[in-house]
XYZ file of C-alpha atoms in Angstrom:
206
model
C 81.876 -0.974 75.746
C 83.325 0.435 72.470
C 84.191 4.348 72.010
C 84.279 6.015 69.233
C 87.129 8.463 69.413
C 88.488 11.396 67.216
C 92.370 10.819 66.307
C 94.619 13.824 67.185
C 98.113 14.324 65.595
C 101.310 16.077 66.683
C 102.730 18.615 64.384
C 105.953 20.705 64.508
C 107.661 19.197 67.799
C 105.164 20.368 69.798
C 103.574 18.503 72.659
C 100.724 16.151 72.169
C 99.219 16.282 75.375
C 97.960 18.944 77.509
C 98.364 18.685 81.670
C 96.498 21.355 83.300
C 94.177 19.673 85.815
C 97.019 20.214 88.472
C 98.267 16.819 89.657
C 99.466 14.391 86.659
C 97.031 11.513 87.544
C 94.018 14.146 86.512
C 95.687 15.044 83.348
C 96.096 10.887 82.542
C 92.282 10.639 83.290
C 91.816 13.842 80.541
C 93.544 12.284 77.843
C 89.747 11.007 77.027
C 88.119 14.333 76.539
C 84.364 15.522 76.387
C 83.289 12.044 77.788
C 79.593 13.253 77.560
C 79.788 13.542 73.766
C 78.728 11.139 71.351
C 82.291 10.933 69.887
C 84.740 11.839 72.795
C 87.988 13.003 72.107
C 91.066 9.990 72.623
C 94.282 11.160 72.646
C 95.675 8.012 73.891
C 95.357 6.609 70.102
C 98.804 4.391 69.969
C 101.641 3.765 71.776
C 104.055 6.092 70.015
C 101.152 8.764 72.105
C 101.285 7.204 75.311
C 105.055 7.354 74.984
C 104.653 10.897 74.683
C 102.463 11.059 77.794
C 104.926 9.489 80.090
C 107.931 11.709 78.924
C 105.377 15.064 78.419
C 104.126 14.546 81.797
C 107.442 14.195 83.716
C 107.413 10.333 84.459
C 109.707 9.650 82.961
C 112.470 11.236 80.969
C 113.218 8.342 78.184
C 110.361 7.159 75.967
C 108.956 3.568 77.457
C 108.981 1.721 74.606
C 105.700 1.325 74.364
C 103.452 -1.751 72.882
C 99.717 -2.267 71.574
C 99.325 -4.227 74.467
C 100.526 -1.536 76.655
C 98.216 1.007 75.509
C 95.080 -1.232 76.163
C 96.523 -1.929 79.651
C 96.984 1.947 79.904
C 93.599 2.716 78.479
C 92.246 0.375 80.983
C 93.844 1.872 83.919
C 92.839 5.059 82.863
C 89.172 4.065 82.912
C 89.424 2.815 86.399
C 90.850 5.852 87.982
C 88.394 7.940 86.406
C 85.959 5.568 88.461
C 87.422 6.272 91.170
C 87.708 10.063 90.586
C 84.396 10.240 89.814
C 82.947 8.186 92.546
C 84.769 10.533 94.666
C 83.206 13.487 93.882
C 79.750 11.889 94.183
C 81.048 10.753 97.571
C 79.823 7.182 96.516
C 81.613 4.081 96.979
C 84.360 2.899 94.854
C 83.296 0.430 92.223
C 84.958 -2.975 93.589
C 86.488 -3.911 90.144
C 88.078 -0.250 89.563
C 89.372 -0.391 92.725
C 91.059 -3.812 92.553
C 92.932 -3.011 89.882
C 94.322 0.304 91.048
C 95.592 -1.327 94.154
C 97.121 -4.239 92.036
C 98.742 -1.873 89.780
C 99.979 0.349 92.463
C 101.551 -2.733 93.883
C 103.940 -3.547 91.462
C 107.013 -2.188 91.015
C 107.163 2.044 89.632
C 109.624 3.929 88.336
C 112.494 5.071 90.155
C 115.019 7.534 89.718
C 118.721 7.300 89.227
C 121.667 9.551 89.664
C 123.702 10.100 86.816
C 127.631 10.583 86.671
C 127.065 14.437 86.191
C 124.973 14.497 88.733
C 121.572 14.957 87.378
C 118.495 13.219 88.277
C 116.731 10.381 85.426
C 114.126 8.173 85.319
C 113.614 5.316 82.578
C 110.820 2.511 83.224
C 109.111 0.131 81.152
C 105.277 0.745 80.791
C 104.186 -1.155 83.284
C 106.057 0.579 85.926
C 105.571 4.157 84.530
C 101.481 2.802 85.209
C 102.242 1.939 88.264
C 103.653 5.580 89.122
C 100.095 6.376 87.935
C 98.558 3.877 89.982
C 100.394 5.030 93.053
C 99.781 8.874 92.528
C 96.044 7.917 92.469
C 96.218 6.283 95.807
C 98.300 9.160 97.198
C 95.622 11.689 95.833
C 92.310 10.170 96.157
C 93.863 9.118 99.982
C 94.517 11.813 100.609
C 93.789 15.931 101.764
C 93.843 17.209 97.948
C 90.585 14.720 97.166
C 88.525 17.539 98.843
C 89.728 19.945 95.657
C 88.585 17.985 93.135
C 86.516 19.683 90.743
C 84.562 18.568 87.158
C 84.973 21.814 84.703
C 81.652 23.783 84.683
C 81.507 23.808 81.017
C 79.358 21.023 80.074
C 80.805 19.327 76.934
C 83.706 19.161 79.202
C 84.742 16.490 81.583
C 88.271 17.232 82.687
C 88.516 17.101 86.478
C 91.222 19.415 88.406
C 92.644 20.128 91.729
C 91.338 23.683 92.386
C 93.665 25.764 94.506
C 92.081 28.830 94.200
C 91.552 31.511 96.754
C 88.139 30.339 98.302
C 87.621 27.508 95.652
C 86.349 29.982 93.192
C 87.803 28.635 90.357
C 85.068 27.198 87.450
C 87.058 25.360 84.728
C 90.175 23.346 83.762
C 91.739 26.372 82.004
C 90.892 29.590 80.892
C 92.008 28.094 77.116
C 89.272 27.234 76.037
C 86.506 26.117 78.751
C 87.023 29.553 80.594
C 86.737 31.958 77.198
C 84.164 29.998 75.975
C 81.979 29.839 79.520
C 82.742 34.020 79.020
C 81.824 33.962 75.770
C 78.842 31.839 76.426
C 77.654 34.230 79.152
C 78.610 37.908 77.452
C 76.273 36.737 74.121
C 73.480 35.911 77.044
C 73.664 38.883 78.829
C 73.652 41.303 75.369
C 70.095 39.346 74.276
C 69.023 40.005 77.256
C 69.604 43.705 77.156
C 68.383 43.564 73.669
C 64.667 42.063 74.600
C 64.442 45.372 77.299
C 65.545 47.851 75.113
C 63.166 46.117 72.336
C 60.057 48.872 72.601
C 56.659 47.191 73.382
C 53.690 47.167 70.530
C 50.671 47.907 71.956
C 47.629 46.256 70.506
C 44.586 48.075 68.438
């Protein structure tokens, strides 16, 4: 199926991506945005981007070196977790191709880290390990206790899905910036016409 997608730049150093969905995984799945929408949002749009994913996100902390190729395998993945992700939430079952290639990705070798002479902590991996990190952290989530938090943001053009932590699972959206000032927003400009129709006196006929 083709997508039609909106290209997004990176200006003035800072970072392309955004990772607020609470586990990493999520945020990889959200790098197609407003899925709903007749032109989502793809922020995945070349490799130099997914490069920035993998060193934005933590993965790794040297760019991958990334490849066309890579990004369609990438893209791919990504489309299979979210799947997955979403099948969860439905409490379906997995779809048999999505699944197979999660496990088969998650069964190749990841990234590992290594301990430098000053003593600090660094990862490097090619692409296909850094996606198998993301495989792997897919099988440790959806496996495991924190599937129960997944959430889809309550504002509808919106189709990030996050871990929600909150005290008594109250939380409603991804972030506050934007989906929770907007879903405000949204609800303040209700409540005022509302307000406005009582206060509006009522004609009586002749």
């Amino acid at each position: 199926m083709l997508v039609a997608v909106l290209f997004v730049t990176c200006q003035n150093g800072d970072m392309m991506h955004s990772f607020k969905c609470g586990a990493p995984v999520l945020d990889f799945v959200g790098t197609l945005r407003a899925r709903r929408n007749v032109v989502p949002t793809e922020m995945l749009t070349s490799p130099e981007s997914l490069e920035a994913w993998f060193r934005e996100s933590g993965l790794v902390d040297a760019d991958a070196s990334c490849e066309p190729s890579d990004l369609e395998q990438a893209i791919v993945l990504r489309e299979a977790i979210y799947l997955l992700v979403v099948a969860t939430l439905a409490g379906d079952d997995y779809d048999a191709g999505a699944l197979e290639l999660v496990n088969d990705t998650a069964r190749m070798p990841s990234a590992v880290p290594q301990l430098t002479q000053r003593r600090r902590r660094r990862v490097e991996a090619t692409p296909q390990q850094a996606l198998s990190s993301i495989a792997r952290q897919t099988v440790q989530l959806l496996g495991g206790p924190d599937a129960a938090l997944l959430k889809e943001c309550s504002r509808g053009e919106c189709t990030q899905v996050y871990l929600d932590r909150s005290h008594g699972s109250r939380r409603e959206w991804c972030a506050m910036d934007p989906c929770g000032n907007r879903i405000k927003a949204a609800a303040y400009r209700a409540r005022k016409r509302t307000e406005a129709r009582s206060a509006s006196p009522v004609r009586s006929g002749r």
